[in-house]
Structures are given as C-alpha cells and as structure tokens.
C-alpha cells in the first residue's frame, strides 16, 4: 500500500531562514503521526505543506501518491480535515451549518448532511438536539473544539491534520478531548498528523512520534521506543515527565 502522505527531502526557506531542512517521512493509513517540537522547530510548517498552504523550496510532499503541486488546491483541501487551535468556526452559522459545510460543498443531499451532522455531534459528545442549532458564541472552548473535530470529519476525508488543537483549553478539558480523539481514531481508523509541543500528549496520542528541531527530524519512533531514545532533544522533552515541584 502506498503512503497516504510522503515527504521526499523537503526543505523550505523564507529569505535566509531555513524553516524545514531535508525532511523525509511516510505516513501509512490508520497511523497518527505526532510532530513534536519546540516553538520554531518547523512542525506547523510541515503540517501546512501537506494541504499546500505552503509549497516546499525543494523536495516534494505527496498526498495519496501525488505531489501536492499536481493537485488542484481546493480539491486537495477537501480531501483533508483540518483542525486548528482557534477552531475557526463561522460565527453566524449554527453548529449544524458549520459541520455540514464541507458535505454541502461536495453536493451531498440535505437529508444525508443532516444525518451526518447528528451522527458526528453524538460521537464527539454533544447531544444533537441540544447543540445543533447553537452558534459558536454560545459554546465553551472545549465544545467549540469538539465541533471543529466534527467539522473536520464531516465529508469523510482520508486524512486529518491537527495543529495544536487542544492547546487553548484548560487541562481537564484537554484530557477529555484527548480521550475523545483516541475513541474517534479507534472507531473510524482515521489517518492523522498531529502537531504538539506537549510530550505527554504526544505519547498518549501517537502511533509514531517525529521529533523536530531546527527544521530537521531528529528521530521518528513509536511511543515506547521514544522513551528509550538516547538523543539530547528527546531527553530534554522526556525530562519534563520526571519534573516534580520542590516541597
């Protein structure tokens, strides 16, 4: 089976700044690859290269076996669910209208869209009779993130991208959203790329972790193997797991 996403020696520069430097990896169906790194490591830039929000300076990013430069950008982005920290819901749309937008653009019949919206709201823990007709301003931060995830899943895309989606919510809500993500992945066998700087989140959600530093991949490993890496950047992240407040 060909990779859903493949980076082929991808580099990206802005002026004198090297944002990505010779990045290569492949993502197979059903995997969750977590891009872990400090601020400025290049992880969000790598994510944006997948849905062609940026085009590499050199190398190629392939989605479903085709370089992103050979895709129509709109067609490519409709094949990808995208969840960001600020959610980006349309404020004047109801929850149902936000979730149903991509299927509507794809020409789904109204009855199928309504059924899909109700199904997804239930899956992300928002009873549809209670939430479908609300507007984003009537939701908590965690509820908006759940709607964002439902919207990303709505048109049944083969690939999901998550750019630090749970970073702006409180720790209890964040844990709940992480558990919801794992349940959805198990149920739907989704393929995802997930950006975070949180080592605990990476270990909890990833099937593999790609550690970035200064635009390069330092290591790629499954969570159990990541815990054993003898790499200075990996050890710096893992040190946070053992940190304790002094009495």
Coordinates of C-alpha atoms in Angstrom, one line a residue:
X1 CA 0.0 0.0 0.0
X2 CA 1.3 3.4 -0.9
X3 CA 1.7 6.1 1.8
X4 CA -1.1 8.5 2.4
X5 CA 1.5 11.2 2.9
X6 CA 5.1 11.2 2.0
X7 CA 7.8 13.9 2.4
X8 CA 10.6 13.5 -0.1
X9 CA 13.7 15.5 1.1
X10 CA 11.5 18.6 1.8
X11 CA 13.2 21.9 2.5
X12 CA 11.6 25.3 2.9
X13 CA 13.2 28.7 3.2
X14 CA 12.0 32.2 3.8
X15 CA 14.8 34.5 2.8
X16 CA 17.8 33.5 4.9
X17 CA 15.7 31.4 7.3
X18 CA 15.8 27.6 6.8
X19 CA 12.4 26.5 8.2
X20 CA 12.5 22.9 7.0
X21 CA 15.7 21.1 6.2
X22 CA 15.7 17.9 4.2
X23 CA 12.7 16.3 5.9
X24 CA 11.6 12.8 4.9
X25 CA 9.0 10.5 6.3
X26 CA 5.9 8.5 5.2
X27 CA 2.5 8.1 6.8
X28 CA 0.5 4.9 6.3
X29 CA -3.3 4.5 6.5
X30 CA -4.5 4.3 10.1
X31 CA -1.5 6.0 11.7
X32 CA -1.4 9.0 13.9
X33 CA 2.0 10.7 13.4
X34 CA 2.6 13.3 16.0
X35 CA 5.0 16.1 15.0
X36 CA 6.7 17.1 18.3
X37 CA 9.0 20.0 18.7
X38 CA 9.7 23.3 20.4
X39 CA 8.3 26.6 19.1
X40 CA 10.1 27.4 15.8
X41 CA 11.1 23.8 15.2
X42 CA 9.2 23.6 11.9
X43 CA 6.4 21.3 12.9
X44 CA 3.5 23.6 11.9
X45 CA 5.2 24.5 8.6
X46 CA 5.5 20.8 7.8
X47 CA 1.8 20.4 8.5
X48 CA 0.9 23.3 6.2
X49 CA 3.0 21.7 3.4
X50 CA 0.6 18.8 3.4
X51 CA -2.5 20.8 2.5
X52 CA -0.4 23.1 0.3
X53 CA -0.7 26.2 2.4
X54 CA 3.0 26.4 1.7
X55 CA 5.0 24.9 -1.2
X56 CA 8.4 23.5 -0.5
X57 CA 11.5 25.3 -1.7
X58 CA 12.9 21.9 -2.7
X59 CA 11.8 18.3 -2.5
X60 CA 8.2 17.1 -2.7
X61 CA 5.2 16.4 -0.5
X62 CA 3.0 13.7 -1.8
X63 CA -0.6 13.1 -0.8
X64 CA -2.2 9.8 -1.9
X65 CA 0.8 9.2 -4.2
X66 CA 0.6 12.6 -6.0
X67 CA 2.8 15.7 -5.3
X68 CA 0.8 18.5 -3.8
X69 CA 1.8 20.7 -6.7
X70 CA -0.1 18.4 -9.1
X71 CA -3.3 18.7 -7.0
X72 CA -5.9 21.4 -7.5
X73 CA -5.5 23.1 -4.1
X74 CA -9.3 23.3 -3.4
X75 CA -9.7 19.6 -4.3
X76 CA -6.7 18.7 -2.1
X77 CA -8.0 20.6 0.9
X78 CA -11.5 19.0 0.6
X79 CA -9.7 15.6 0.9
X80 CA -8.2 16.7 4.2
X81 CA -9.9 17.6 7.5
X82 CA -8.1 20.4 9.3
X83 CA -8.4 21.3 13.0
X84 CA -6.5 24.3 14.5
X85 CA -6.2 25.8 17.9
X86 CA -8.5 28.7 17.3
X87 CA -11.1 26.4 15.6
X88 CA -12.2 28.9 13.0
X89 CA -15.9 28.3 13.1
X90 CA -18.1 30.6 11.2
X91 CA -19.7 32.8 13.9
X92 CA -23.0 33.4 12.1
X93 CA -23.5 29.7 11.2
X94 CA -25.2 27.3 13.6
X95 CA -23.2 24.3 14.8
X96 CA -25.1 22.2 12.3
X97 CA -24.3 24.6 9.4
X98 CA -20.6 24.7 10.4
X99 CA -20.3 20.9 10.4
X100 CA -22.4 20.4 7.3
X101 CA -20.5 22.9 5.2
X102 CA -18.0 20.6 3.5
X103 CA -20.6 17.9 2.7
X104 CA -22.8 20.7 1.2
X105 CA -19.9 21.9 -1.0
X106 CA -19.4 18.3 -2.1
X107 CA -23.0 18.2 -3.2
X108 CA -24.4 15.8 -0.6
X109 CA -28.2 15.7 -0.4
X110 CA -29.7 17.6 2.5
X111 CA -31.1 14.5 4.3
X112 CA -27.6 12.9 4.3
X113 CA -26.0 16.0 5.6
X114 CA -28.5 16.3 8.5
X115 CA -27.9 12.6 9.3
X116 CA -24.2 13.1 9.2
X117 CA -24.3 16.1 11.5
X118 CA -26.4 14.3 14.1
X119 CA -24.1 11.3 14.0
X120 CA -20.9 13.3 14.4
X121 CA -22.3 15.5 17.2
X122 CA -23.2 12.4 19.1
X123 CA -19.7 10.9 18.5
X124 CA -18.0 14.0 19.9
X125 CA -20.2 14.1 23.0
X126 CA -22.5 16.9 22.1
X127 CA -26.2 15.8 22.0
X128 CA -27.5 17.0 18.6
X129 CA -30.9 18.1 19.9
X130 CA -29.2 20.4 22.4
X131 CA -26.3 21.7 20.3
X132 CA -27.1 21.6 16.5
X133 CA -28.9 25.0 16.5
X134 CA -26.5 26.8 18.8
X135 CA -24.0 29.3 17.4
X136 CA -20.2 29.3 18.3
X137 CA -20.5 32.1 20.8
X138 CA -22.9 30.0 22.8
X139 CA -20.3 27.3 23.3
X140 CA -17.4 26.8 25.7
X141 CA -13.9 26.5 24.4
X142 CA -13.9 22.7 24.7
X143 CA -17.3 22.5 23.0
X144 CA -16.0 24.6 20.1
X145 CA -13.1 22.2 19.7
X146 CA -15.4 19.3 19.6
X147 CA -17.4 21.0 16.8
X148 CA -14.1 21.6 15.0
X149 CA -13.3 18.0 15.1
X150 CA -16.8 17.0 13.9
X151 CA -16.5 19.5 11.0
X152 CA -13.1 18.0 10.0
X153 CA -14.7 14.6 9.9
X154 CA -17.9 15.6 8.1
X155 CA -17.0 14.9 4.5
X156 CA -15.2 11.6 5.4
X157 CA -11.7 12.8 4.4
X158 CA -9.0 10.2 4.2
X159 CA -6.6 12.4 6.1
X160 CA -6.9 14.6 9.2
X161 CA -4.5 17.4 10.2
X162 CA -4.4 18.8 13.8
X163 CA -2.4 21.9 14.6
X164 CA -2.1 22.0 18.4
X165 CA -5.9 21.8 18.6
X166 CA -6.2 21.4 22.4
X167 CA -3.6 23.9 23.4
X168 CA -6.0 26.7 24.4
X169 CA -8.3 24.8 26.8
X170 CA -7.9 24.0 30.4
X171 CA -6.0 20.8 31.5
X172 CA -9.2 18.9 32.4
X173 CA -10.9 19.7 29.2
X174 CA -7.7 18.9 27.3
X175 CA -7.6 15.4 28.8
X176 CA -11.2 14.8 27.9
X177 CA -10.6 16.0 24.3
X178 CA -7.6 13.7 24.0
X179 CA -9.7 10.7 25.2
X180 CA -12.3 11.7 22.6
X181 CA -9.6 11.8 19.9
X182 CA -8.5 8.3 20.8
X183 CA -12.0 7.0 20.8
X184 CA -12.7 8.5 17.4
X185 CA -9.4 7.1 16.0
X186 CA -10.3 3.6 17.2
X187 CA -13.8 3.8 15.8
X188 CA -13.0 5.4 12.5
X189 CA -9.5 4.1 12.0
X190 CA -8.5 7.6 10.9
X191 CA -5.2 8.7 9.5
X192 CA -3.8 11.8 11.1
X193 CA -0.9 14.2 11.5
X194 CA -1.0 15.9 14.9
X195 CA 1.2 18.9 15.9
X196 CA 2.1 19.5 19.6
X197 CA 4.9 20.6 21.9
X198 CA 3.5 18.6 24.8
X199 CA 5.4 15.3 25.3
X200 CA 2.5 13.8 27.4
X201 CA 0.1 14.5 24.6
X202 CA 2.5 13.0 22.0
X203 CA 3.0 9.8 24.0
X204 CA -0.8 9.4 24.6
X205 CA -2.0 10.0 21.0
X206 CA 0.7 8.9 18.6
X207 CA 1.3 5.7 16.9
X208 CA 4.6 7.3 15.9
X209 CA 6.4 10.5 17.1
X210 CA 8.5 12.6 14.7
X211 CA 10.7 14.9 16.8
X212 CA 11.7 18.1 15.0
X213 CA 14.5 20.6 15.9
X214 CA 15.7 23.4 13.8
X215 CA 13.7 22.2 10.8
X216 CA 15.2 18.7 10.8
X217 CA 13.8 15.4 12.0
X218 CA 15.9 14.2 15.0
X219 CA 14.1 10.9 15.4
X220 CA 10.9 9.0 14.5
X221 CA 9.8 6.3 16.9
X222 CA 6.8 4.6 18.4
X223 CA 6.0 6.0 21.8
X224 CA 7.5 3.1 23.8
X225 CA 10.7 3.3 21.7
X226 CA 10.7 7.1 22.0
X227 CA 11.0 6.8 25.8
X228 CA 14.3 4.9 25.3
X229 CA 15.9 7.3 22.8
X230 CA 19.4 8.5 23.5
X231 CA 19.0 11.8 21.8
X232 CA 19.6 15.1 23.5
X233 CA 16.5 16.8 22.2
X234 CA 14.3 13.7 23.0
X235 CA 15.9 13.6 26.5
X236 CA 15.1 17.3 27.0
X237 CA 11.4 16.6 26.3
X238 CA 11.3 13.4 28.4
X239 CA 12.9 15.2 31.4
X240 CA 9.6 17.0 31.8
X241 CA 7.9 13.7 32.7
X242 CA 10.1 13.4 35.8
X243 CA 9.8 17.0 36.9
X244 CA 8.4 17.5 40.4
X245 CA 7.7 20.6 42.4
X246 CA 10.0 21.1 45.3
X247 CA 8.2 20.8 48.7

